[in-house]
mmCIF file of C-alpha atoms and ligand atoms in Angstrom:
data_model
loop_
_atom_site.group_PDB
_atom_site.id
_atom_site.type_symbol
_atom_site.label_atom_id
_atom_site.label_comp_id
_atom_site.label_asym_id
_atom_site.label_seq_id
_atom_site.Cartn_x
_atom_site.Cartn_y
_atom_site.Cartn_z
ATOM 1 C CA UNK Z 17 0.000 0.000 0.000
ATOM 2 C CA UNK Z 18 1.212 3.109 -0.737
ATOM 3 C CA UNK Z 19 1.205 6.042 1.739
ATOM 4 C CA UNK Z 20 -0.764 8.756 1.908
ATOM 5 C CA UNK Z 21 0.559 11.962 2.759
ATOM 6 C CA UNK Z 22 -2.153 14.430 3.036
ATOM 7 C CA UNK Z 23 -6.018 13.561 3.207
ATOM 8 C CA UNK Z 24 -9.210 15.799 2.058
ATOM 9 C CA UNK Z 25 -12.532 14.650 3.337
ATOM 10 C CA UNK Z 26 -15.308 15.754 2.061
ATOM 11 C CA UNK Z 27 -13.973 19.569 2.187
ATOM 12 C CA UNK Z 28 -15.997 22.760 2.009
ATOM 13 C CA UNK Z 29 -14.918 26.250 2.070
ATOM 14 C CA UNK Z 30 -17.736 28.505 1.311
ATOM 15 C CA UNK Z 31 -17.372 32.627 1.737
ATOM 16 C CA UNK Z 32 -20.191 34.318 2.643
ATOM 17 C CA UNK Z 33 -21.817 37.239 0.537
ATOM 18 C CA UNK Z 34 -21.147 40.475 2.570
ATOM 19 C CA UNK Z 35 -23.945 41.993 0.267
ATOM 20 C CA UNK Z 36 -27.842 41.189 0.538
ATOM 21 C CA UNK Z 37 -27.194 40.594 3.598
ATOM 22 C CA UNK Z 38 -30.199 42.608 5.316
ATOM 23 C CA UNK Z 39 -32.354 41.844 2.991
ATOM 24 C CA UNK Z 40 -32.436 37.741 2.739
ATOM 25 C CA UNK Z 41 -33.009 35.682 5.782
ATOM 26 C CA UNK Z 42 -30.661 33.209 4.498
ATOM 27 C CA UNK Z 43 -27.011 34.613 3.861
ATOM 28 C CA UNK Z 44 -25.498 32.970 0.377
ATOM 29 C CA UNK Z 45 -22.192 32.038 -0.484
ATOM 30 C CA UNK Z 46 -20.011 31.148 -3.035
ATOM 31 C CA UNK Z 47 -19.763 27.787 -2.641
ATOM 32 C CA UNK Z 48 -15.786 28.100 -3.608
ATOM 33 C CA UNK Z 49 -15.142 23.935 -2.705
ATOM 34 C CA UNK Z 50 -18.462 22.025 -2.248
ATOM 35 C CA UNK Z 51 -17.204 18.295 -0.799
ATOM 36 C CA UNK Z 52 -13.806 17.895 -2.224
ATOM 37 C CA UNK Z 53 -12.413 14.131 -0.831
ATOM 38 C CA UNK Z 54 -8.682 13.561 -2.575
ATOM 39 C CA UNK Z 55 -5.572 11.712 -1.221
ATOM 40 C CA UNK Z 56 -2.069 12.668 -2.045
ATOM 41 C CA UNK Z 57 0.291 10.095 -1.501
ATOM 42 C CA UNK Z 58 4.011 10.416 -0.338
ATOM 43 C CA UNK Z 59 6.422 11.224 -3.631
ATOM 44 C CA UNK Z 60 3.257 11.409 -6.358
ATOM 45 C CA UNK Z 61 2.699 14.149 -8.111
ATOM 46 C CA UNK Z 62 -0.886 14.837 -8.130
ATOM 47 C CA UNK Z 63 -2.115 17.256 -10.972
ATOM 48 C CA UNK Z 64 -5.453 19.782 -10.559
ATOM 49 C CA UNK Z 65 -7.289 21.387 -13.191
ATOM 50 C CA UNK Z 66 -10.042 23.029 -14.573
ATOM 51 C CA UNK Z 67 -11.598 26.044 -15.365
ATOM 52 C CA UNK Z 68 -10.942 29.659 -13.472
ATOM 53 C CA UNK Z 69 -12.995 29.927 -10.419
ATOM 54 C CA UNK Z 70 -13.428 26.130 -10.379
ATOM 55 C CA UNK Z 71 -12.073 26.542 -6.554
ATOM 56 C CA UNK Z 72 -8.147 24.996 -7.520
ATOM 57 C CA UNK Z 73 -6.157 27.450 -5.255
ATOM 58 C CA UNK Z 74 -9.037 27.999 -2.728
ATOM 59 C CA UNK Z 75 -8.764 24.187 -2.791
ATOM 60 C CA UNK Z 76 -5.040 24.706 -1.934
ATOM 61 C CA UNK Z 77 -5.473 27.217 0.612
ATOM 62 C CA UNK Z 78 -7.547 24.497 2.318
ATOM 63 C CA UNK Z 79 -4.818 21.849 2.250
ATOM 64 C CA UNK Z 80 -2.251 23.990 3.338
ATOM 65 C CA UNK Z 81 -4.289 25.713 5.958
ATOM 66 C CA UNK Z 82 -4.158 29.312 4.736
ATOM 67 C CA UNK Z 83 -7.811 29.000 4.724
ATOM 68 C CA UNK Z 84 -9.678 27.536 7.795
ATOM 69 C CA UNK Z 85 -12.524 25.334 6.200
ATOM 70 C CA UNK Z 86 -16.112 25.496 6.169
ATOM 71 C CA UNK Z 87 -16.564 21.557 6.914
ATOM 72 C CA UNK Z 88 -14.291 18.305 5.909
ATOM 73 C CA UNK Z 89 -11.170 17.576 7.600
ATOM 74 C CA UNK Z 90 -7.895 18.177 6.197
ATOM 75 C CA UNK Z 91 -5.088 14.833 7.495
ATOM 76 C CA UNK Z 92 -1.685 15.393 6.985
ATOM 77 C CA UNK Z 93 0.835 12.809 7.405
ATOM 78 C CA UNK Z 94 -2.205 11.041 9.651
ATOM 79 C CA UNK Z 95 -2.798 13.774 11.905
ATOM 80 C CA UNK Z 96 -6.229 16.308 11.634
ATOM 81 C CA UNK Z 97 -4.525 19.403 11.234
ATOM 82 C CA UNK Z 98 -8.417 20.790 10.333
ATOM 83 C CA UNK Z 99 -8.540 22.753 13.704
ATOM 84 C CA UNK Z 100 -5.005 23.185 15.081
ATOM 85 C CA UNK Z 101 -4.223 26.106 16.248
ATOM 86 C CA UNK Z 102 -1.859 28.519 14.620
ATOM 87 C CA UNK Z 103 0.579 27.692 17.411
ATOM 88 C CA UNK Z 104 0.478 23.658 16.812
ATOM 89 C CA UNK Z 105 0.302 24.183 13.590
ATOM 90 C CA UNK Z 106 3.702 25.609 13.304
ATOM 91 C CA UNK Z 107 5.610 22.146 12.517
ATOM 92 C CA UNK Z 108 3.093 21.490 10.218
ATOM 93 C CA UNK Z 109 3.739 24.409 8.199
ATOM 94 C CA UNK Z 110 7.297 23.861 7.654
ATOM 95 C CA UNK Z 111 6.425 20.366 6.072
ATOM 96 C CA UNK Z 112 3.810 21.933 3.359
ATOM 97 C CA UNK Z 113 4.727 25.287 1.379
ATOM 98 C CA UNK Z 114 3.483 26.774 -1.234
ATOM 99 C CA UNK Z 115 4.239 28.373 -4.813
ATOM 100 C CA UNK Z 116 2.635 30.799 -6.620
ATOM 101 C CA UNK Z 117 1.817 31.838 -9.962
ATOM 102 C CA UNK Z 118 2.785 35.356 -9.565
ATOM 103 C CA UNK Z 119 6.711 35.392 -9.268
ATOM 104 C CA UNK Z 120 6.280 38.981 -9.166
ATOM 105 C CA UNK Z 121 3.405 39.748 -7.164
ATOM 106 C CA UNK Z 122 4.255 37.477 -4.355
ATOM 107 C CA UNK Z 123 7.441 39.002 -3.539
ATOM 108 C CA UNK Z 124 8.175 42.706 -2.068
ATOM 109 C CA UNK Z 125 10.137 44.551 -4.199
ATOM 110 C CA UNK Z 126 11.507 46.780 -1.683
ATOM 111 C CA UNK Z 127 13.735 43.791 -0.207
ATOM 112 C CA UNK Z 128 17.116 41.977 -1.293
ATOM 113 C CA UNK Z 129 16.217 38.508 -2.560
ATOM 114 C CA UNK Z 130 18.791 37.147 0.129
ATOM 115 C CA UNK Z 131 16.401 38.092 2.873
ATOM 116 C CA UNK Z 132 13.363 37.002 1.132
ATOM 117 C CA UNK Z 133 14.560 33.858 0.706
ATOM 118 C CA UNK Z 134 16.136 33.609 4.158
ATOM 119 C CA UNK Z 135 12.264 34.540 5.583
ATOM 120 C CA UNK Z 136 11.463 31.008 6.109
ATOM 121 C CA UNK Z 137 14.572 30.909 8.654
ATOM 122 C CA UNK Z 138 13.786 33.890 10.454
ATOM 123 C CA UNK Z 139 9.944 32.764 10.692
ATOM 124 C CA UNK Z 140 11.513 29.490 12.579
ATOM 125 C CA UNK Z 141 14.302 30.514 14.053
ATOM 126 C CA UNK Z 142 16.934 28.759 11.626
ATOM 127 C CA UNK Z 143 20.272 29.903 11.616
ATOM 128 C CA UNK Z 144 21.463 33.000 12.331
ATOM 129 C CA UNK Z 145 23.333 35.877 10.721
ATOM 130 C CA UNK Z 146 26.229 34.631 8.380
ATOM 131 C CA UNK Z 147 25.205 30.887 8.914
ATOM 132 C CA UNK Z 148 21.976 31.385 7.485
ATOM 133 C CA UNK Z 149 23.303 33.808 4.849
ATOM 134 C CA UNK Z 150 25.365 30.473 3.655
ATOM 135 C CA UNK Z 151 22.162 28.189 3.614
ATOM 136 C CA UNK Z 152 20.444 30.981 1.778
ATOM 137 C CA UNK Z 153 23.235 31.091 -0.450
ATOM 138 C CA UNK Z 154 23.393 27.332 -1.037
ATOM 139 C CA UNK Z 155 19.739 27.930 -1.456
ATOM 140 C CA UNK Z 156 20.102 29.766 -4.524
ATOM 141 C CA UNK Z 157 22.288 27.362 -6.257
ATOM 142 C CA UNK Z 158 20.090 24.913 -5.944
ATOM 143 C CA UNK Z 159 17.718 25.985 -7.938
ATOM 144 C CA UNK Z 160 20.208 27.393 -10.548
ATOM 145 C CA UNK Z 161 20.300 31.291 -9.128
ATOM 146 C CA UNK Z 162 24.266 33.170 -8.534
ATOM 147 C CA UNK Z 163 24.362 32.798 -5.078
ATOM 148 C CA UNK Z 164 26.605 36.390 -5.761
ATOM 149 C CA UNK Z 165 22.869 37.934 -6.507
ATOM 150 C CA UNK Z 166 22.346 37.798 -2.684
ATOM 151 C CA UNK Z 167 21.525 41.558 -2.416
ATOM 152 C CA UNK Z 168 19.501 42.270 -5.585
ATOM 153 C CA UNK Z 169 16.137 43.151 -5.861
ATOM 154 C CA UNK Z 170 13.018 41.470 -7.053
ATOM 155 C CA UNK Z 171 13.141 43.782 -10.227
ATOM 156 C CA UNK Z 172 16.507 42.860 -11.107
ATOM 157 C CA UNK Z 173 15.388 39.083 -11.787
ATOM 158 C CA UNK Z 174 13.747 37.880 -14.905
ATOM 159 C CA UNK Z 175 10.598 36.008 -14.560
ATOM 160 C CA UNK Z 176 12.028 32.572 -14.610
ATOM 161 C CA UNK Z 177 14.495 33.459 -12.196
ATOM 162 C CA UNK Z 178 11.559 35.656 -10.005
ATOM 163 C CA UNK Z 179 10.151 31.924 -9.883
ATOM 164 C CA UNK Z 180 13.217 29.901 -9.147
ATOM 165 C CA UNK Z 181 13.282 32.471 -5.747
ATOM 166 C CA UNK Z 182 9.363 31.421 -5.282
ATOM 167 C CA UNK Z 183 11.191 27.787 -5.286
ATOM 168 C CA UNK Z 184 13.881 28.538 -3.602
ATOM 169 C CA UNK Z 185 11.688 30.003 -0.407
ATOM 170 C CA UNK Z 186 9.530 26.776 -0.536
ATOM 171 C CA UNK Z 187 12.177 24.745 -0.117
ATOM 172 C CA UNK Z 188 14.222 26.305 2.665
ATOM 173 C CA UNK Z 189 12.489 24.411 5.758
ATOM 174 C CA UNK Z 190 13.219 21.219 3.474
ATOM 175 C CA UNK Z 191 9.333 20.360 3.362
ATOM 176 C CA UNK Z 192 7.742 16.460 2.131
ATOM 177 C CA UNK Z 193 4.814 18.378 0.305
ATOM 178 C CA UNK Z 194 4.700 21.766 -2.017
ATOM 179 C CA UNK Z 195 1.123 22.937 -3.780
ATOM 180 C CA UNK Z 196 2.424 24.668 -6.911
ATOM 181 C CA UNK Z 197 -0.836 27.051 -8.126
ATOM 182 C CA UNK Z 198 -0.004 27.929 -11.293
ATOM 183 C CA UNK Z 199 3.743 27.892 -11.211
ATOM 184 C CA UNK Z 200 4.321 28.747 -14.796
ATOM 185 C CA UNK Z 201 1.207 29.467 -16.453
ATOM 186 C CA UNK Z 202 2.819 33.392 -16.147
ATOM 187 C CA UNK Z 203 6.110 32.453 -17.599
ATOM 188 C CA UNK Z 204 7.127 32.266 -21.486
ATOM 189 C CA UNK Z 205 6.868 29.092 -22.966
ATOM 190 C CA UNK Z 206 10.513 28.800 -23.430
ATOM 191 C CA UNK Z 207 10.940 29.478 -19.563
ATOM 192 C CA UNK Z 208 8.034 27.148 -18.789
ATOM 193 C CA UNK Z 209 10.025 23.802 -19.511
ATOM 194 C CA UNK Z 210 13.302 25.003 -17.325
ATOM 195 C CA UNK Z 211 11.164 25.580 -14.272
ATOM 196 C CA UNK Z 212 9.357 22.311 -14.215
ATOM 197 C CA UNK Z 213 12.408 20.348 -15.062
ATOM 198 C CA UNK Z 214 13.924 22.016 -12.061
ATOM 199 C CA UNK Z 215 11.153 21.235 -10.171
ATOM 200 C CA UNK Z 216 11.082 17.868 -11.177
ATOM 201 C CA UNK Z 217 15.068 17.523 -9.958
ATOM 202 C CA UNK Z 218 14.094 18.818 -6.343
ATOM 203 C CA UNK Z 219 11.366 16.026 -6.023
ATOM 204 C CA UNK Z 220 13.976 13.283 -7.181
ATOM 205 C CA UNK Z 221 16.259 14.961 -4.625
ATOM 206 C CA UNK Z 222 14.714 15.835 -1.778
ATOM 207 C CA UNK Z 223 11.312 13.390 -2.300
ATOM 208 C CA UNK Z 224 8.965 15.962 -2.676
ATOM 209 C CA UNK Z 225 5.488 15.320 -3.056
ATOM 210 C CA UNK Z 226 3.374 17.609 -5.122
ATOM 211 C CA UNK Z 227 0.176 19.194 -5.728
ATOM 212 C CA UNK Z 228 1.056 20.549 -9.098
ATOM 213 C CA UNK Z 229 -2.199 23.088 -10.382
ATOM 214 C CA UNK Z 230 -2.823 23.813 -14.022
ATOM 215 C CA UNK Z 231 -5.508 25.727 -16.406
ATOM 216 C CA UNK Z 232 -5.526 22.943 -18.436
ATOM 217 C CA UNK Z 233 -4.316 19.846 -19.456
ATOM 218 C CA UNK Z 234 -1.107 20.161 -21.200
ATOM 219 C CA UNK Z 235 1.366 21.139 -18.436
ATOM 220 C CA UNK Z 236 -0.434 18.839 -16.289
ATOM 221 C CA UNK Z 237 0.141 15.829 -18.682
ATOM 222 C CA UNK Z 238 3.704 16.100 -18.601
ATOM 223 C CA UNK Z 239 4.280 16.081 -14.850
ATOM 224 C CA UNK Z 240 1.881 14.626 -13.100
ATOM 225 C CA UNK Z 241 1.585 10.974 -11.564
ATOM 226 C CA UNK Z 242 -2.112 11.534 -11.171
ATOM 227 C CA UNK Z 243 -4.852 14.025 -12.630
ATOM 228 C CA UNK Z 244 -8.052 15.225 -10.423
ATOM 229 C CA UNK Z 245 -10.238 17.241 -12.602
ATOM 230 C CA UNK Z 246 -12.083 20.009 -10.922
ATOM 231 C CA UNK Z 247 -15.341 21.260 -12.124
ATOM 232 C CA UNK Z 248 -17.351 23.911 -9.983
ATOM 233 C CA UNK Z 249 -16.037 23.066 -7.167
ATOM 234 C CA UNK Z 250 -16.125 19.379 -7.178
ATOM 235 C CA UNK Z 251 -13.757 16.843 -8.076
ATOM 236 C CA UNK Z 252 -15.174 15.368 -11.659
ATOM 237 C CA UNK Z 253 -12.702 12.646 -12.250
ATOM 238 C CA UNK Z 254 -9.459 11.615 -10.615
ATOM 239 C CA UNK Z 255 -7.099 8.785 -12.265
ATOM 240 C CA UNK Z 256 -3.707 8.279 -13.323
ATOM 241 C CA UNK Z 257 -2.605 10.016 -16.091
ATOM 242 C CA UNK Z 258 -2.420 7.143 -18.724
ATOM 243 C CA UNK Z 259 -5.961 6.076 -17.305
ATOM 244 C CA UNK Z 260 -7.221 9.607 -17.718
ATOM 245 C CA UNK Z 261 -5.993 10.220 -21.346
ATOM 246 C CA UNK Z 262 -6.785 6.635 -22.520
ATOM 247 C CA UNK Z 263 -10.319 6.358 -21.398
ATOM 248 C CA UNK Z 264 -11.540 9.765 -19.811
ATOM 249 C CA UNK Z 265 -15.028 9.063 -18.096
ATOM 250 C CA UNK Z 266 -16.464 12.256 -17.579
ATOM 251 C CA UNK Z 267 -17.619 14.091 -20.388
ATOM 252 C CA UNK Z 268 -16.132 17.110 -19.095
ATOM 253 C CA UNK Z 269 -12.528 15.437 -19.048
ATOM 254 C CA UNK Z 270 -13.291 14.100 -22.433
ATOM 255 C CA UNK Z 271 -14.077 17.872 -23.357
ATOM 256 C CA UNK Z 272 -10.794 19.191 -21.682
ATOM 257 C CA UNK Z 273 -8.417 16.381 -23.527
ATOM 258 C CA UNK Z 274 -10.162 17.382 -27.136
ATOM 259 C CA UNK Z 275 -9.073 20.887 -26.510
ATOM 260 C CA UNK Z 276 -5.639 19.954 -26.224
ATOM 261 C CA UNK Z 277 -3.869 21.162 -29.507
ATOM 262 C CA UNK Z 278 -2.196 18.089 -31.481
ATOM 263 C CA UNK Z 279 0.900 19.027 -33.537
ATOM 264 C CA UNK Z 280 0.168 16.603 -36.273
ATOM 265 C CA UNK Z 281 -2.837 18.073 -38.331
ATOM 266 C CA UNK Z 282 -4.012 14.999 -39.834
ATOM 267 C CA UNK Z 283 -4.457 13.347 -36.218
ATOM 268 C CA UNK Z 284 -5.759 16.783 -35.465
ATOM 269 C CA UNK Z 285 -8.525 16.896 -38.603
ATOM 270 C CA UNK Z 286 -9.730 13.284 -37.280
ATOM 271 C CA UNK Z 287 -9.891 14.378 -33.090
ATOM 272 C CA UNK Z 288 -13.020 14.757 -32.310
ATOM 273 C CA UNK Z 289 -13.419 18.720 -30.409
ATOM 274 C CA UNK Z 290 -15.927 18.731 -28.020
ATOM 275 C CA UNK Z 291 -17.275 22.421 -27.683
ATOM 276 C CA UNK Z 292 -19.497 22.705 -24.108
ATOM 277 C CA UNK Z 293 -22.164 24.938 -24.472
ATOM 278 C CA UNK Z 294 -22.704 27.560 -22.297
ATOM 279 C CA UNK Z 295 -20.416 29.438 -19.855
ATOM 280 C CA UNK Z 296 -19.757 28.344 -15.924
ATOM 281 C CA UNK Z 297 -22.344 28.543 -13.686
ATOM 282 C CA UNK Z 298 -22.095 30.594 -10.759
ATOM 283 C CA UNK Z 299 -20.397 28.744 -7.315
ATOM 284 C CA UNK Z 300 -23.499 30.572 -5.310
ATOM 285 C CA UNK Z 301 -26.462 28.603 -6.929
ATOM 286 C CA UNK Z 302 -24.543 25.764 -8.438
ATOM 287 C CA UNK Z 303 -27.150 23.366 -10.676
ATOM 288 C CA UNK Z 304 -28.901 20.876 -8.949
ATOM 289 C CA UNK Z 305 -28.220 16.882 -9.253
ATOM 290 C CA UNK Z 306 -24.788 16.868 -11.761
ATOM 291 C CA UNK Z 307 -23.153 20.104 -11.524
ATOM 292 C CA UNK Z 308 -22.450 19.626 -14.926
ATOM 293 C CA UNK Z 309 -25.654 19.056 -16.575
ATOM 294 C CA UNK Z 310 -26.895 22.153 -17.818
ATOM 295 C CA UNK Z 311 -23.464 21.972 -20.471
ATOM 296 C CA UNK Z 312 -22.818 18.601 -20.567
ATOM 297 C CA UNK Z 313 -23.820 16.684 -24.238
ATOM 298 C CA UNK Z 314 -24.840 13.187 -22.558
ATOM 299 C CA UNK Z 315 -27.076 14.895 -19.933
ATOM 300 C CA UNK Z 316 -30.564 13.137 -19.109
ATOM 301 C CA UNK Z 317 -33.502 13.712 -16.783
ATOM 302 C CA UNK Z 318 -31.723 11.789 -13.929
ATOM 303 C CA UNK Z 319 -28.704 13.958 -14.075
ATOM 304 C CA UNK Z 320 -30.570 17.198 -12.925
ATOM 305 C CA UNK Z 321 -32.116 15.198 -10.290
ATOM 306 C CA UNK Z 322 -29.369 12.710 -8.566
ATOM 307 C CA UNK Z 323 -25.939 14.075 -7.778
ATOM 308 C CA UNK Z 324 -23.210 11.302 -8.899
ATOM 309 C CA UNK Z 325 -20.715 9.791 -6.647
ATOM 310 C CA UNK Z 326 -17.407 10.043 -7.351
ATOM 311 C CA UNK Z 327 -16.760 5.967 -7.578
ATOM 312 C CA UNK Z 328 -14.848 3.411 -10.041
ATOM 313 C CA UNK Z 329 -17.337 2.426 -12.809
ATOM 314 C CA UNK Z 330 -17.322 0.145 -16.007
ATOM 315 C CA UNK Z 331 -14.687 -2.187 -14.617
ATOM 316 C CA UNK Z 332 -12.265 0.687 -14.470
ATOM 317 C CA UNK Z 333 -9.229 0.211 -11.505
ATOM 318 C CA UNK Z 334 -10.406 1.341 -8.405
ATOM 319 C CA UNK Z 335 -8.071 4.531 -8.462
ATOM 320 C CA UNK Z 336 -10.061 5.801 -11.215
ATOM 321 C CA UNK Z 337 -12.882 7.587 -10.297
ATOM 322 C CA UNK Z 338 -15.306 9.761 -11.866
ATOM 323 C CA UNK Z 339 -18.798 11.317 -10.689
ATOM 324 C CA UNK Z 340 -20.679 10.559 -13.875
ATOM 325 C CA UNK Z 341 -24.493 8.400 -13.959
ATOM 326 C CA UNK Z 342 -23.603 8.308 -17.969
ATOM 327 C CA UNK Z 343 -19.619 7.474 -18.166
ATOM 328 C CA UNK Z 344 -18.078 8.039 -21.717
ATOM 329 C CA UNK Z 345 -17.450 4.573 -23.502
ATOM 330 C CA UNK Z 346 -13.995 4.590 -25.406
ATOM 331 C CA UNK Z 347 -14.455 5.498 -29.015
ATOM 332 C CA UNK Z 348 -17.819 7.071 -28.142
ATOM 333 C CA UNK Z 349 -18.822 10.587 -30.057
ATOM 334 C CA UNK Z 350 -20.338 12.867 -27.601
ATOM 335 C CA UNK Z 351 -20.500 16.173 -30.184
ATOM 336 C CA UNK Z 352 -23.143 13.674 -32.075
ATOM 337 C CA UNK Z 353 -24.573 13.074 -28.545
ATOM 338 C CA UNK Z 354 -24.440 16.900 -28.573
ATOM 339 C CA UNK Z 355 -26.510 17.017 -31.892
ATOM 340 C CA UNK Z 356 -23.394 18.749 -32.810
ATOM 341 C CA UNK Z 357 -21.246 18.211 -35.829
ATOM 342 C CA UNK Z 358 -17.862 16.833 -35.185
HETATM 343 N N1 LIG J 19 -11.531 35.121 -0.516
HETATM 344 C C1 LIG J 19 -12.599 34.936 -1.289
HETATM 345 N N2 LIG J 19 -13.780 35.521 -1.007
HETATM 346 C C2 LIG J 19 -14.875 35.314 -1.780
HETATM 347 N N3 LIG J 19 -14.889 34.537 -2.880
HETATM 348 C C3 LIG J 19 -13.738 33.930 -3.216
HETATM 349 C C4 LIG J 19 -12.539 34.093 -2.451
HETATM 350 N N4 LIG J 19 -11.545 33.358 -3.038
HETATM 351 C C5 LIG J 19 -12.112 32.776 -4.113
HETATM 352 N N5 LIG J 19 -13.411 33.117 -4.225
HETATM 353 C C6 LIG J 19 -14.359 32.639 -5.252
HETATM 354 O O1 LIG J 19 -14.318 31.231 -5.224
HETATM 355 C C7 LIG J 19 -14.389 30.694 -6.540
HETATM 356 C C8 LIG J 19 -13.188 29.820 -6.800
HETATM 357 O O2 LIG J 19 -12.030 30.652 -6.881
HETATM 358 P P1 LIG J 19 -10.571 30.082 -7.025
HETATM 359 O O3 LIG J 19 -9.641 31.226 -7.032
HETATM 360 O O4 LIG J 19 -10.350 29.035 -6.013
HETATM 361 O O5 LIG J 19 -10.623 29.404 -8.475
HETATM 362 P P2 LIG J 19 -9.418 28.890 -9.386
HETATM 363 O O6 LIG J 19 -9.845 27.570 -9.897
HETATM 364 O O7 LIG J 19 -8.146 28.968 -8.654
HETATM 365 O O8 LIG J 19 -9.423 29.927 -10.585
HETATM 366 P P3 LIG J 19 -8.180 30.450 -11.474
HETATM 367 O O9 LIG J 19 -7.935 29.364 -12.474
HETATM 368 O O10 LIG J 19 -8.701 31.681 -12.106
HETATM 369 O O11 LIG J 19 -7.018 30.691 -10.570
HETATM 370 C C9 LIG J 19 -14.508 31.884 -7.474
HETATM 371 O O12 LIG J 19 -15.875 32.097 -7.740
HETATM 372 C C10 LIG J 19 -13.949 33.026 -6.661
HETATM 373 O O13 LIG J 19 -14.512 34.232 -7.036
HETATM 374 S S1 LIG J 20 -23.957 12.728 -14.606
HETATM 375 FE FE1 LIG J 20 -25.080 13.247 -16.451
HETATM 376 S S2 LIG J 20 -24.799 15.474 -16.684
HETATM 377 FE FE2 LIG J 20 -23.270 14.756 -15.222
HETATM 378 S S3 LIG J 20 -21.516 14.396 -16.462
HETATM 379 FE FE3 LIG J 20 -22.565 12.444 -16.320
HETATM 380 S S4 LIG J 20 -23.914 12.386 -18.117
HETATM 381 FE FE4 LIG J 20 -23.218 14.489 -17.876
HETATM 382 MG MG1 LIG J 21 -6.320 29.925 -8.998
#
């Protein structure tokens, strides 16, 4: 059995509407994550995507405990870290970091990247003056910075390299698990590759585990162990990746993979694109039954009605798991399910 590192059941974070609010009796919310269960398991990576304001990185707040939840409990490394306090949760923290999408944005540009990078020390009381100036140092080498850039700014750093900082703070307490929102989707493409590939390194090095999050697909594909697909926020279909991209289940993954460009434009005339109708609905009055019915092109009365499970169906391995009444059959055609043209 393999282990599992960090545990979501049945997670909610909701945020409640400040407006309206004296005139309804009942307050609303967005509901942001709506019953999110997922395991991570020591050394994976698991992959998350799906559309903006599906609830990915309020999804990470929650497993990293920036965000108290609403209801669920959040298990790391066995132990319900759902209520600790900020004061027991203070080991915990240094085991699970976090990286951002925003190399920029998420660090002050009024401070030398030295002492940004040292913060983690000086949060827990690691080192002191030139001894942590030499881990922060050996720090930047490590992910590929000139330890002689010590006392530049922000500004003076490219994007990639912005990013390889973001990295290079995550790492300092040495933690088992980093959630990476979006750590490239700002970066050029050309950039894109380098920063994963060094990210890939530090997992083979230090046996990282991951929560890797993604817009789409693509990224996701290429460095992930595992995919869960989010959809309004709830988990649509988790699997491995070769399960996933072999025989997608839920029509919404199936509509995800046929957006993925193919280079080949013959395979690409034959792929069937599946184009969803209609836009998102809103996270305050999500659709009844399936989330997913009002756009999805295999819908039928007993979708709008019964909310699917998220279980193994169709003789599928147990670790793949979609919430579907209707899974997709391989080969099937949903655009002609659609009435749509292919
Ligand atoms: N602090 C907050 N207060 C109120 N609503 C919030 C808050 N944070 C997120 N939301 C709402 O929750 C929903 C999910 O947002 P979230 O940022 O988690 O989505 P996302 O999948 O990360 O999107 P993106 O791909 O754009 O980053 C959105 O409707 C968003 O507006
Ligand atoms: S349960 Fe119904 S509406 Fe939801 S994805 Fe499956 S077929 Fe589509
Ligand atoms: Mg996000």
């Amino acid at each position: 059995m393999t282990d599992v590192l960090l545990e979501l059941d049945d997670v909610r974070k909701w945020f409640p509407l400040a407006s309206d609010r004296l005139f309804r009796r009942e307050r609303e919310h967005v509901k942001a994550v709506d019953g999110v269960s997922l395991r991570v398991r020591a050394g994976e990576t698991l992959g998350l995507v799906g559309e903006t304001g599906s609830g990915k990185s309020t999804l990470a707040r929650c497993m990293t405990r920036l965000h108290d939840v609403t209801s669920g409990r959040v298990i790391f490394d066995g132990v319900d870290i759902t209520q600790m306090s900020q004061r027991d949760l203070r080991p915990v923290r240094r085991e699970i970091q976090m990286i951002f999408q925003d190399p920029y944005g998420s660090l002050n540009p009024r401070r030398r990247v030295g002492s940004i990078i040292g913060d983690p020390y000086a949060i827990h009381g690691v080192g002191e003056g030139t001894d942590r100036k030499r881990r922060v140092q050996e720090l930047m080498e490590l992910v590929g910075l000139n330890p002689e850039h010590y006392n530049r700014f922000p500004a003076e750093f490219s994007g990639g390299q912005r990013q390889r900082i973001g990295v290079a703070r995550a790492l300092a307490l040495r933690p088992r698990l980093i959630v990476c929102d979006e750590p490239v989707s700002a970066l050029d493409v050309s950039i894109q590759a380098q920063i994963i590939n060094l990210l890939a390194d530090l997992q083979a090095e230090f046996n990282l585990t991951y929560v890797f999050i993604a817009h789409d697909l693509s990224v996701v594909r290429h460095v992930s162990d595992r995919v869960a697909v989010m959809y309004l926020g709830k988990i649509a279909e988790v699997a491995d990746v070769e399960s996933l991209h072999a025989t997608p289940r839920h029509p919404y993954t199936a509509a995800l993979l046929s957006a993925i460009p193919i280079p080949d434009p013959e395979l690409s005339d034959r792929r069937e694109r599946i184009i969803l109708r209609g836009e998102v609905p809103s996270p305050i009055n999500p659709p009844a039954g399936c989330r997913f019915h009002p756009r999805c092109p295999k819908a039928q009365d007993r979708c709008a009605g019964e909310e699917p499970a998220l279980v193994s169906r169709n003789g599928d391995e147990e670790d793949h798991r979609a919430a579907c009444h209707f899974p997709v059959q391989p080969g099937e055609r949903l655009s002609a399910a659609n009435g749509e043209r292919p």
